[in-house]
mmCIF file of C-alpha atoms in Angstrom:
data_model
loop_
_atom_site.group_PDB
_atom_site.id
_atom_site.type_symbol
_atom_site.label_atom_id
_atom_site.label_comp_id
_atom_site.label_asym_id
_atom_site.label_seq_id
_atom_site.Cartn_x
_atom_site.Cartn_y
_atom_site.Cartn_z
ATOM 1 C CA MET A 19 -2.943 31.581 198.519
ATOM 2 C CA ALA A 20 -0.631 29.016 197.075
ATOM 3 C CA PHE A 21 -3.326 26.405 197.835
ATOM 4 C CA VAL A 22 -5.881 28.189 195.756
ATOM 5 C CA VAL A 23 -3.430 28.506 192.766
ATOM 6 C CA VAL A 24 -2.660 24.825 192.904
ATOM 7 C CA ALA A 25 -6.416 23.941 193.079
ATOM 8 C CA LEU A 26 -7.108 26.238 190.162
ATOM 9 C CA VAL A 27 -4.293 24.700 188.006
ATOM 10 C CA LEU A 28 -5.616 21.151 188.703
ATOM 11 C CA LEU A 29 -9.175 22.100 187.913
ATOM 12 C CA THR A 30 -8.126 23.605 184.668
ATOM 13 C CA ALA A 31 -6.107 20.508 183.786
ATOM 14 C CA LEU A 32 -9.073 18.311 184.697
ATOM 15 C CA CYS A 33 -11.316 20.484 182.393
ATOM 16 C CA LEU A 34 -8.894 20.182 179.536
ATOM 17 C CA VAL A 35 -8.644 16.386 179.878
ATOM 18 C CA LEU A 36 -12.473 16.169 179.969
ATOM 19 C CA LEU A 37 -12.652 18.424 176.895
ATOM 20 C CA VAL A 38 -10.287 16.212 174.954
ATOM 21 C CA LEU A 39 -12.288 13.126 175.970
ATOM 22 C CA VAL A 40 -15.563 14.678 174.749
ATOM 23 C CA LEU A 41 -14.044 15.651 171.436
ATOM 24 C CA ALA A 42 -12.731 12.121 170.957
ATOM 25 C CA VAL A 43 -16.176 10.683 171.774
ATOM 26 C CA LEU A 44 -17.873 13.068 169.244
ATOM 27 C CA ARG A 45 -15.314 12.117 166.497
ATOM 28 C CA ARG A 46 -16.059 8.446 167.160
ATOM 29 C CA LEU A 47 -19.736 8.943 167.005
ATOM 30 C CA ARG A 48 -19.520 10.695 163.613
ATOM 31 C CA GLU A 49 -17.408 7.665 162.345
ATOM 32 C CA HIS A 50 -20.188 5.330 163.549
ATOM 33 C CA GLU A 51 -22.811 7.496 162.044
ATOM 34 C CA SER A 52 -21.312 7.366 158.689
ATOM 35 C CA ARG A 53 -20.994 3.599 158.970
ATOM 36 C CA PHE A 54 -24.683 3.270 159.794
ATOM 37 C CA GLU A 55 -25.581 5.468 156.820
ATOM 38 C CA ARG A 56 -23.576 3.171 154.577
ATOM 39 C CA LEU A 57 -25.293 0.101 156.099
ATOM 40 C CA ALA A 58 -28.724 1.692 155.680
ATOM 41 C CA ALA A 59 -28.048 2.482 152.066
ATOM 42 C CA SER A 60 -26.947 -1.118 151.411
ATOM 43 C CA ALA A 61 -29.976 -2.452 153.307
ATOM 44 C CA GLY A 62 -32.263 -0.265 151.254
ATOM 45 C CA ALA A 63 -30.634 -1.685 148.039
ATOM 46 C CA MET A 64 -31.410 -5.265 149.267
ATOM 47 C CA GLY A 65 -34.958 -4.290 150.286
ATOM 48 C CA GLY A 66 -35.529 -3.482 146.601
ATOM 49 C CA HIS A 67 -34.694 -7.043 145.575
ATOM 50 C CA ASP A 68 -36.923 -8.110 142.821
ATOM 51 C CA PRO A 69 -36.598 -11.914 142.102
ATOM 52 C CA ALA A 70 -38.765 -11.583 138.983
ATOM 53 C CA ALA A 71 -36.289 -9.155 137.440
ATOM 54 C CA ASP A 72 -33.233 -10.908 138.678
ATOM 55 C CA LEU A 73 -34.192 -14.574 137.919
ATOM 56 C CA VAL A 74 -36.849 -14.894 135.353
ATOM 57 C CA GLY A 75 -35.455 -16.311 132.058
ATOM 58 C CA ARG A 76 -32.413 -17.972 133.591
ATOM 59 C CA ARG A 77 -31.880 -21.644 132.983
ATOM 60 C CA VAL A 78 -30.414 -23.537 136.027
ATOM 61 C CA PRO A 79 -29.719 -27.184 135.273
ATOM 62 C CA GLU A 80 -29.528 -28.082 139.006
ATOM 63 C CA LEU A 81 -33.153 -27.149 139.337
ATOM 64 C CA ALA A 82 -34.107 -29.492 136.379
ATOM 65 C CA GLU A 83 -32.561 -32.392 138.328
ATOM 66 C CA HIS A 84 -34.861 -31.580 141.323
ATOM 67 C CA THR A 85 -38.042 -31.051 139.339
ATOM 68 C CA GLY A 86 -37.878 -34.463 137.717
ATOM 69 C CA GLY A 87 -38.283 -32.966 134.223
ATOM 70 C CA SER A 88 -41.767 -31.512 134.902
ATOM 71 C CA PRO A 89 -42.962 -27.951 135.594
ATOM 72 C CA ARG A 90 -42.899 -27.270 139.349
ATOM 73 C CA THR A 91 -42.941 -24.607 141.933
ATOM 74 C CA VAL A 92 -39.730 -24.376 143.982
ATOM 75 C CA GLY A 93 -39.675 -22.482 147.266
ATOM 76 C CA PHE A 94 -36.458 -21.381 148.898
ATOM 77 C CA PHE A 95 -36.802 -20.910 152.706
ATOM 78 C CA SER A 96 -34.228 -19.897 155.397
ATOM 79 C CA VAL A 97 -34.228 -21.233 158.910
ATOM 80 C CA GLY A 98 -33.759 -17.703 160.448
ATOM 81 C CA CYS A 99 -36.436 -16.149 158.272
ATOM 82 C CA GLU A 100 -39.753 -15.184 160.055
ATOM 83 C CA ALA A 101 -41.568 -14.610 156.735
ATOM 84 C CA CYS A 102 -40.486 -18.159 155.620
ATOM 85 C CA HIS A 103 -42.112 -19.693 158.696
ATOM 86 C CA GLU A 104 -45.295 -17.637 158.058
ATOM 87 C CA GLN A 105 -45.586 -18.622 154.402
ATOM 88 C CA ALA A 106 -44.654 -22.268 154.877
ATOM 89 C CA PRO A 107 -48.316 -23.379 155.487
ATOM 90 C CA GLU A 108 -49.558 -21.594 152.375
ATOM 91 C CA PHE A 109 -46.741 -23.131 150.371
ATOM 92 C CA VAL A 110 -47.735 -26.661 151.680
ATOM 93 C CA ALA A 111 -51.361 -26.053 150.723
ATOM 94 C CA SER A 112 -50.407 -25.032 147.180
ATOM 95 C CA ALA A 113 -47.703 -27.640 146.840
ATOM 96 C CA ALA A 114 -49.763 -30.674 147.831
ATOM 97 C CA ALA A 115 -51.390 -31.045 144.360
ATOM 98 C CA THR A 116 -48.515 -29.790 142.231
ATOM 99 C CA GLY A 117 -45.505 -31.779 143.257
ATOM 100 C CA ALA A 118 -43.552 -28.748 144.405
ATOM 101 C CA SER A 119 -40.035 -28.713 145.920
ATOM 102 C CA ALA A 120 -38.910 -26.800 149.043
ATOM 103 C CA ILE A 121 -35.315 -25.866 149.606
ATOM 104 C CA VAL A 122 -34.469 -25.196 153.284
ATOM 105 C CA VAL A 123 -31.238 -23.348 153.846
ATOM 106 C CA GLY A 124 -29.575 -23.162 157.291
ATOM 107 C CA ALA A 125 -29.308 -25.265 160.349
ATOM 108 C CA PRO A 126 -31.128 -26.691 162.261
ATOM 109 C CA ALA A 127 -33.589 -27.310 159.417
ATOM 110 C CA GLU A 128 -35.806 -29.739 161.277
ATOM 111 C CA GLU A 129 -38.356 -27.199 162.534
ATOM 112 C CA LEU A 130 -38.946 -25.520 159.156
ATOM 113 C CA ALA A 131 -38.741 -28.824 157.392
ATOM 114 C CA GLY A 132 -41.532 -30.011 159.839
ATOM 115 C CA LEU A 133 -43.705 -27.062 158.804
ATOM 116 C CA LEU A 134 -43.153 -28.073 155.118
ATOM 117 C CA GLU A 135 -44.395 -31.656 155.797
ATOM 118 C CA GLY A 136 -46.677 -32.420 152.887
ATOM 119 C CA VAL A 137 -44.391 -30.993 150.186
ATOM 120 C CA PRO A 138 -43.244 -33.841 147.970
ATOM 121 C CA THR A 139 -39.580 -32.948 147.961
ATOM 122 C CA VAL A 140 -37.782 -31.026 150.819
ATOM 123 C CA VAL A 141 -34.097 -30.462 150.329
ATOM 124 C CA THR A 142 -31.883 -29.625 153.273
ATOM 125 C CA GLY A 143 -28.225 -29.616 154.286
ATOM 126 C CA ALA A 144 -25.329 -29.028 151.842
ATOM 127 C CA GLU A 145 -27.487 -29.750 148.775
ATOM 128 C CA SER A 146 -29.793 -26.902 149.666
ATOM 129 C CA GLU A 147 -26.785 -24.531 150.001
ATOM 130 C CA LYS A 148 -25.558 -25.635 146.623
ATOM 131 C CA LEU A 149 -28.994 -25.030 144.972
ATOM 132 C CA MET A 150 -29.259 -21.606 146.626
ATOM 133 C CA LYS A 151 -25.877 -20.521 145.134
ATOM 134 C CA ALA A 152 -26.618 -22.051 141.750
ATOM 135 C CA VAL A 153 -29.822 -20.076 141.456
ATOM 136 C CA ASP A 154 -28.314 -16.973 143.196
ATOM 137 C CA ILE A 155 -31.061 -16.486 145.722
ATOM 138 C CA LYS A 156 -30.626 -13.154 147.517
ATOM 139 C CA ALA A 157 -33.780 -12.990 149.658
ATOM 140 C CA PHE A 158 -35.958 -15.342 151.557
ATOM 141 C CA PRO A 159 -38.517 -16.661 150.944
ATOM 142 C CA THR A 160 -38.208 -16.763 147.135
ATOM 143 C CA PHE A 161 -40.628 -18.868 145.104
ATOM 144 C CA LEU A 162 -39.959 -19.924 141.560
ATOM 145 C CA GLN A 163 -42.007 -21.605 138.876
ATOM 146 C CA VAL A 164 -39.643 -23.781 136.882
ATOM 147 C CA ASP A 165 -40.196 -25.637 133.573
ATOM 148 C CA GLY A 166 -39.096 -29.175 133.131
ATOM 149 C CA GLU A 167 -35.721 -28.084 131.778
ATOM 150 C CA GLY A 168 -34.772 -25.751 134.666
ATOM 151 C CA LEU A 169 -35.812 -22.510 133.087
ATOM 152 C CA ILE A 170 -37.238 -20.030 135.588
ATOM 153 C CA VAL A 171 -40.605 -18.935 134.228
ATOM 154 C CA ARG A 172 -41.778 -16.835 137.168
ATOM 155 C CA ALA A 173 -40.489 -15.612 140.485
ATOM 156 C CA GLY A 174 -41.708 -13.896 143.487
ATOM 157 C CA ILE A 175 -41.376 -13.428 147.219
ATOM 158 C CA ALA A 176 -44.938 -14.615 148.115
ATOM 159 C CA VAL A 177 -46.634 -17.878 147.260
ATOM 160 C CA ALA A 178 -49.633 -15.935 146.061
ATOM 161 C CA GLU A 179 -47.539 -14.229 143.344
ATOM 162 C CA LEU A 180 -47.168 -17.393 141.427
ATOM 163 C CA PRO A 181 -49.987 -19.241 139.762
ATOM 164 C CA ALA A 182 -50.071 -22.942 140.586
ATOM 165 C CA PRO A 183 -48.640 -25.100 137.807
ATOM 166 C CA ALA A 184 -50.496 -27.965 136.515
ATOM 167 C CA PRO A 185 -50.680 -30.949 138.899
ATOM 168 C CA ALA A 186 -47.735 -33.357 138.734
ATOM 169 C CA ARG A 187 -48.316 -36.712 137.126
#
């Protein structure tokens, strides 16, 4: 009989330990769930990024230096951005006649810069990071139409959103 009592006490202790572990796991899951909800809310806010509303009307002197004082389309691309790779050929086609500039952010930039071959000006490295921060680019790709003085006239997240400026002289 003593053997049964000892087994019953051990089984009860084991059940209590397992119950405590299950409650700890549930509490941890609730913490992670709230973190994921906060992340989803912030990702939703970024998904609503509208470069036209955020950037149009801003004057960025650093862009004027890269446009050579003439109206130009400027495309911002990121190495890790799939949409950037997809839109690069369309940007090259529209840029060939207009003297556009491509800013490639990230490393290694060679592959994406290779896709942008045919664009008159491709900026990579530290200079591209500096331009991205100066313009305050929040999403990739972002395409800007800039006048000769660095004023952002139009902005969008697709090449087709911007009309082609007059050909460069």
